[in-house]
PDB file of C-alpha atoms in Angstrom:
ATOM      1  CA  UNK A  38      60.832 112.947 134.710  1.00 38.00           C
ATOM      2  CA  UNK A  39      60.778 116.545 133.326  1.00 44.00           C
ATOM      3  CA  UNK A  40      61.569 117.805 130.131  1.00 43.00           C
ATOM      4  CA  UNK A  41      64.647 119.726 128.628  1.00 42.00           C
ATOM      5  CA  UNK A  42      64.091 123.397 128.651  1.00 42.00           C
ATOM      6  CA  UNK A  43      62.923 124.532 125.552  1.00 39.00           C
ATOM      7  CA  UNK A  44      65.666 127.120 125.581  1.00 45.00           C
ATOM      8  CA  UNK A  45      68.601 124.832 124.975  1.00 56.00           C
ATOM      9  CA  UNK A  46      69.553 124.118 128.807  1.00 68.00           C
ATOM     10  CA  UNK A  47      69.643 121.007 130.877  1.00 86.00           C
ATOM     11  CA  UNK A  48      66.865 119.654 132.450  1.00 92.00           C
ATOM     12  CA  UNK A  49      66.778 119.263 136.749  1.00 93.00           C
ATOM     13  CA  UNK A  50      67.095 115.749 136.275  1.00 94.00           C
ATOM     14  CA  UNK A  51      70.460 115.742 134.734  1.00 95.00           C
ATOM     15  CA  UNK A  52      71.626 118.465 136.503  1.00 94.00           C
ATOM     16  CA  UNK A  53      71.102 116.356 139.537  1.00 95.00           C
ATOM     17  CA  UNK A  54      72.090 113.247 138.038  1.00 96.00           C
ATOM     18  CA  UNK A  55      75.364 115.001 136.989  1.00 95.00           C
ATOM     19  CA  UNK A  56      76.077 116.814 140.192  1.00 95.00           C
ATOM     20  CA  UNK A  57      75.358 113.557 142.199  1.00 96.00           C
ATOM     21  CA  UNK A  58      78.161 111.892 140.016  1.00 96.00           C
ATOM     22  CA  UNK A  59      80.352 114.478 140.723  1.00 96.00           C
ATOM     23  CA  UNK A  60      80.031 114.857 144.017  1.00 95.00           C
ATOM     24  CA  UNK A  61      80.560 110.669 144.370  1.00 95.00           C
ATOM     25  CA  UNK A  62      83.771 111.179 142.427  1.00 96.00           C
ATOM     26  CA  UNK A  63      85.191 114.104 144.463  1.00 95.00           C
ATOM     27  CA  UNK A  64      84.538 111.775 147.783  1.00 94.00           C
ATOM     28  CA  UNK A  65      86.422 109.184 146.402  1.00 94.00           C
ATOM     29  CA  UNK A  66      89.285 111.704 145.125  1.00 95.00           C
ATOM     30  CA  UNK A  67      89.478 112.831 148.886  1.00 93.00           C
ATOM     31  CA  UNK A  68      90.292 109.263 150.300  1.00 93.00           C
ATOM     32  CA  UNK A  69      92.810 108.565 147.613  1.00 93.00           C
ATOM     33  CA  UNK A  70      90.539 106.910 145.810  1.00 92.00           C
ATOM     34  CA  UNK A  71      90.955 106.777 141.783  1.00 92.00           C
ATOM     35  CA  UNK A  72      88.087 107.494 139.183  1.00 95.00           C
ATOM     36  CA  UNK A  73      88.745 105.886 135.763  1.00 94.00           C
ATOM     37  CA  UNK A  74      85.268 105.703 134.597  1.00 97.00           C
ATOM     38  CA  UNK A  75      82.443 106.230 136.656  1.00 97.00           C
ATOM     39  CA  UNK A  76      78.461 106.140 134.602  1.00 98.00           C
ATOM     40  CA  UNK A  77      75.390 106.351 135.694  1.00 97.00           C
ATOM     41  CA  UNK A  78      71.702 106.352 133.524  1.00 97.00           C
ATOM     42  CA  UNK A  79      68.064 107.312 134.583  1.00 97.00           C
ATOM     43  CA  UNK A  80      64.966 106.407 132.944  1.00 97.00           C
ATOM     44  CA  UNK A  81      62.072 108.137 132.319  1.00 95.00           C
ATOM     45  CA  UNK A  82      60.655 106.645 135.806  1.00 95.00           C
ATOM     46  CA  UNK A  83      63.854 108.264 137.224  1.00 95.00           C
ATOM     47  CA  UNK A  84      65.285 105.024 138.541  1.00 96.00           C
ATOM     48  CA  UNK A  85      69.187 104.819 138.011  1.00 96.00           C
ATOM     49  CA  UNK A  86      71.712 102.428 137.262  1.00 96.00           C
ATOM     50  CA  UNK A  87      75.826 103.150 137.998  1.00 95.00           C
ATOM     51  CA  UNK A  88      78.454 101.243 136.470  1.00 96.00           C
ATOM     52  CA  UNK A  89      81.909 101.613 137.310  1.00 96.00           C
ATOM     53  CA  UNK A  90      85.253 100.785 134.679  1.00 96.00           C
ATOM     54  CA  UNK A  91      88.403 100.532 136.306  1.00 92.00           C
ATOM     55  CA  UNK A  92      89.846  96.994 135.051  1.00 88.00           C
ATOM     56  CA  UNK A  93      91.789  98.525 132.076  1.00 90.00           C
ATOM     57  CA  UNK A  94      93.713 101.672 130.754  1.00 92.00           C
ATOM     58  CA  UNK A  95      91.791 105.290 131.609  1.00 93.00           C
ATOM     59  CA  UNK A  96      90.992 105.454 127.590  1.00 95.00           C
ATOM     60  CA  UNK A  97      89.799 102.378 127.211  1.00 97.00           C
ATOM     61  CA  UNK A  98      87.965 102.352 130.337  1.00 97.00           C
ATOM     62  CA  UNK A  99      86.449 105.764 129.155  1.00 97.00           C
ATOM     63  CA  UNK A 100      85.480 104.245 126.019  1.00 97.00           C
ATOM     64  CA  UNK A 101      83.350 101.255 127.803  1.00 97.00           C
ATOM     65  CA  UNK A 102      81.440 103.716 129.791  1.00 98.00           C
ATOM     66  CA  UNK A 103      80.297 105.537 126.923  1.00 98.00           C
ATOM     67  CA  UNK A 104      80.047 101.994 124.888  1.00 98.00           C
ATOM     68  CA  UNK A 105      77.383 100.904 128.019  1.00 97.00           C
ATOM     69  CA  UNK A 106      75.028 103.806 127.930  1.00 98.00           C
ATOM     70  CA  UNK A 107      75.216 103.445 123.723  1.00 97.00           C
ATOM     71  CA  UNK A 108      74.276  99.573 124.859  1.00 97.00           C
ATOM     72  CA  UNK A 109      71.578 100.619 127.527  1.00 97.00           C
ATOM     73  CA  UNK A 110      69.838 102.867 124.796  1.00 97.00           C
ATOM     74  CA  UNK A 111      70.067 100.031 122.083  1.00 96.00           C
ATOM     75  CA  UNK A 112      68.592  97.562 124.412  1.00 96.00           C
ATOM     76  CA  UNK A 113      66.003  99.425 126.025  1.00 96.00           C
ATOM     77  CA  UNK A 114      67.837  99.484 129.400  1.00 94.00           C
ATOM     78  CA  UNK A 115      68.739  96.838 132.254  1.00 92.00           C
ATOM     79  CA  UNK A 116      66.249  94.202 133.315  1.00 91.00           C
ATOM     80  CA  UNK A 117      68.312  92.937 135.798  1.00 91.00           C
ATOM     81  CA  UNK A 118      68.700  96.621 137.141  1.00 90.00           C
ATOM     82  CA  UNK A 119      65.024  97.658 136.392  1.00 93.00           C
ATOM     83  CA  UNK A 120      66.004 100.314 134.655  1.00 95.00           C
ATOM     84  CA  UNK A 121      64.137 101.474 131.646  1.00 96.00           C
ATOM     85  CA  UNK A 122      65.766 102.863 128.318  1.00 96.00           C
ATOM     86  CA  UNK A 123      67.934 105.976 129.497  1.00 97.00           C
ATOM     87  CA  UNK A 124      66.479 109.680 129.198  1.00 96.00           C
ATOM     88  CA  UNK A 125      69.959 110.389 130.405  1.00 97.00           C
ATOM     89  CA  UNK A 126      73.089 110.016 131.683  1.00 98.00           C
ATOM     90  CA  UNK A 127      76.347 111.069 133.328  1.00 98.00           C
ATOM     91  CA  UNK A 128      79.996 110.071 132.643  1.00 98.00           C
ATOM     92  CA  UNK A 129      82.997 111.034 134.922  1.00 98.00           C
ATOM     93  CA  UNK A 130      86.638 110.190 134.307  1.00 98.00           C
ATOM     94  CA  UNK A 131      90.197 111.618 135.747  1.00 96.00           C
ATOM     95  CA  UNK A 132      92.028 113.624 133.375  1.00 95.00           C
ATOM     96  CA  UNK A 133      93.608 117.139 132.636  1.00 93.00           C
ATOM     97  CA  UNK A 134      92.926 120.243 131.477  1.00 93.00           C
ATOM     98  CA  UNK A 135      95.213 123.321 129.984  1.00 88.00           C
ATOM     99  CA  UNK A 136      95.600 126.559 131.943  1.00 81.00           C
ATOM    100  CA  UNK A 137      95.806 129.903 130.557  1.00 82.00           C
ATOM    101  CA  UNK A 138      99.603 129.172 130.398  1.00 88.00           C
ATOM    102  CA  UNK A 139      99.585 125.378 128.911  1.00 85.00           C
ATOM    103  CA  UNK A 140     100.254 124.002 132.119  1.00 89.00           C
ATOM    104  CA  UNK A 141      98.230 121.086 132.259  1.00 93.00           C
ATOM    105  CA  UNK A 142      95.866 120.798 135.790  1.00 93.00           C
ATOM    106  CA  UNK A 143      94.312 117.458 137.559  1.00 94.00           C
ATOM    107  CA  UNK A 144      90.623 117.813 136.702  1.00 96.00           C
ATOM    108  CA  UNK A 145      87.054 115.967 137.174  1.00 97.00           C
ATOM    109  CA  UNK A 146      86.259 115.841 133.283  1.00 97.00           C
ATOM    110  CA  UNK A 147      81.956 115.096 133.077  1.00 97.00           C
ATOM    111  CA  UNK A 148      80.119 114.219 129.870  1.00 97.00           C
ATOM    112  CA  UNK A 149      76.395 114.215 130.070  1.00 97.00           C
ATOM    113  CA  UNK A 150      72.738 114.222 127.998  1.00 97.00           C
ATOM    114  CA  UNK A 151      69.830 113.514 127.826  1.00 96.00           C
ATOM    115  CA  UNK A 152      67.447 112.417 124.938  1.00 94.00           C
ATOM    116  CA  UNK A 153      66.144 114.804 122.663  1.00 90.00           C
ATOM    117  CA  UNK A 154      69.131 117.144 122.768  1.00 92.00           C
ATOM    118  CA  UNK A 155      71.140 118.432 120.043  1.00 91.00           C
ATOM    119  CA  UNK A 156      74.225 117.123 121.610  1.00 93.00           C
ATOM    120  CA  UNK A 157      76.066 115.784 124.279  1.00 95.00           C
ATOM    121  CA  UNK A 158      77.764 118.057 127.014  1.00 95.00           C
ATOM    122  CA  UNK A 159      81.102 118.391 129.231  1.00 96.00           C
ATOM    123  CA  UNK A 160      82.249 120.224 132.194  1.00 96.00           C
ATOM    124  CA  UNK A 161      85.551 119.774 134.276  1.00 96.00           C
ATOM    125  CA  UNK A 162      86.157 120.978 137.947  1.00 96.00           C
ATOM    126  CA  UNK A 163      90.097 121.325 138.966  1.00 96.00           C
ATOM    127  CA  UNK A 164      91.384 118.899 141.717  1.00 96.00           C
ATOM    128  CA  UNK A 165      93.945 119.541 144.076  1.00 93.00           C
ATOM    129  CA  UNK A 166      95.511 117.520 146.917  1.00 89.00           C
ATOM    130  CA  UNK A 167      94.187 114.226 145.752  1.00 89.00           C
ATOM    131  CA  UNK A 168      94.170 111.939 148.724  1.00 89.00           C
ATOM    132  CA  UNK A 169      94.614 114.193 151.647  1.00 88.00           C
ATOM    133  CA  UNK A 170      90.899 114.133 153.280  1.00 84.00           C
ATOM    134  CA  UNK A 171      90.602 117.783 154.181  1.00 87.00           C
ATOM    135  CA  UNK A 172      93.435 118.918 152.406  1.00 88.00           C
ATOM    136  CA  UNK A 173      91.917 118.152 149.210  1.00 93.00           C
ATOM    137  CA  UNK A 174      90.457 121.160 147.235  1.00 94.00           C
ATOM    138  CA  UNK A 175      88.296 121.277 143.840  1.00 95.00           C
ATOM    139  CA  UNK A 176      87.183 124.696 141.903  1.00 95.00           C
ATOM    140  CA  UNK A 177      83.551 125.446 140.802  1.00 94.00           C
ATOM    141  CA  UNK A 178      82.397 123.360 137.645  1.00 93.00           C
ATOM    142  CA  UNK A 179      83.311 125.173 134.381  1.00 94.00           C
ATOM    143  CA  UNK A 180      81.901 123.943 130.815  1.00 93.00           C
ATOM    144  CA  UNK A 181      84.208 122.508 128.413  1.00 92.00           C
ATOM    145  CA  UNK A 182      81.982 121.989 125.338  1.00 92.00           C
ATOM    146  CA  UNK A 183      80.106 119.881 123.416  1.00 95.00           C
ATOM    147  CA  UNK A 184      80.745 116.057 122.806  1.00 96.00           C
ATOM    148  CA  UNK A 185      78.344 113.613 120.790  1.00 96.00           C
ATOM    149  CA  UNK A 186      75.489 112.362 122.384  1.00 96.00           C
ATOM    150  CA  UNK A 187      75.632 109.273 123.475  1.00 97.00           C
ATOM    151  CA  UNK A 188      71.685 108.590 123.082  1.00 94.00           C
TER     152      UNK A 188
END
């Protein structure tokens, strides 16, 4: 796996890794599908591991996702996956985000990172027409900030 870019950016790998996540999330939005909590790791060796939290309340399932790559990290990774201790990872959730106006939109919220950063990262992409195939519509990803790191 390659390393961050020295100037402050996101490596390839968890670009990839994020946009990959995305992109699974945005299928499933199409269909009528739901997205609670949706993570997925990659070691150093690049193989990945997904995990998906949907058998409690959005927070809480939130909360678990981020609790699991904390517990992947702590333990050195899966065995039972074959995945290594995480160089990073990629969280996405349902939730909302506030317009120019305060009118709260449908949004793709992702949280992501990677080991050796300074912190943790989040982007959202607006959803529209959740559950209508080719009706549905998302914007371009836009950055929402930091969060902590989860490594």
């Amino acid at each position: 796996m390659g390393t961050r870019p020295s100037d402050g950016g996101i490596s390839p790998e968890l670009d990839q890794l994020g946009q990959e996540l995305l992109g699974l999330a945005l299928d499933r939005l199409a269909g009528g599908g739901e997205v609670l909590a949706v993570a997925e790791a990659m070691d150093a060796g690049g193989t990945r591991v997904t995990c998906e939290f949907e058998d409690d309340g959005p927070e809480a399932c939130i909360a678990a996702a981020r609790e699991w790559v904390r517990r992947l990290d702590r333990t050195g990774g899966d065995e039972a996956s074959g995945v290594g201790t995480p160089r990073c990872y990629a969280i996405v959730y349902e939730g909302a985000v506030a317009d120019e106006r305060d009118a709260y939109q449908d949004a793709l919220i992702l949280e992501f990172g990677e080991k050796g950063a300074l912190s943790g990262y989040s982007a959202f992409v607006l959803v529209n027409g959740v559950g209508l195939g080719e009706g549905f519509s998302w914007s371009d990803p836009e950055p929402a900030g930091e969060v902590p790191l989860l490594l």
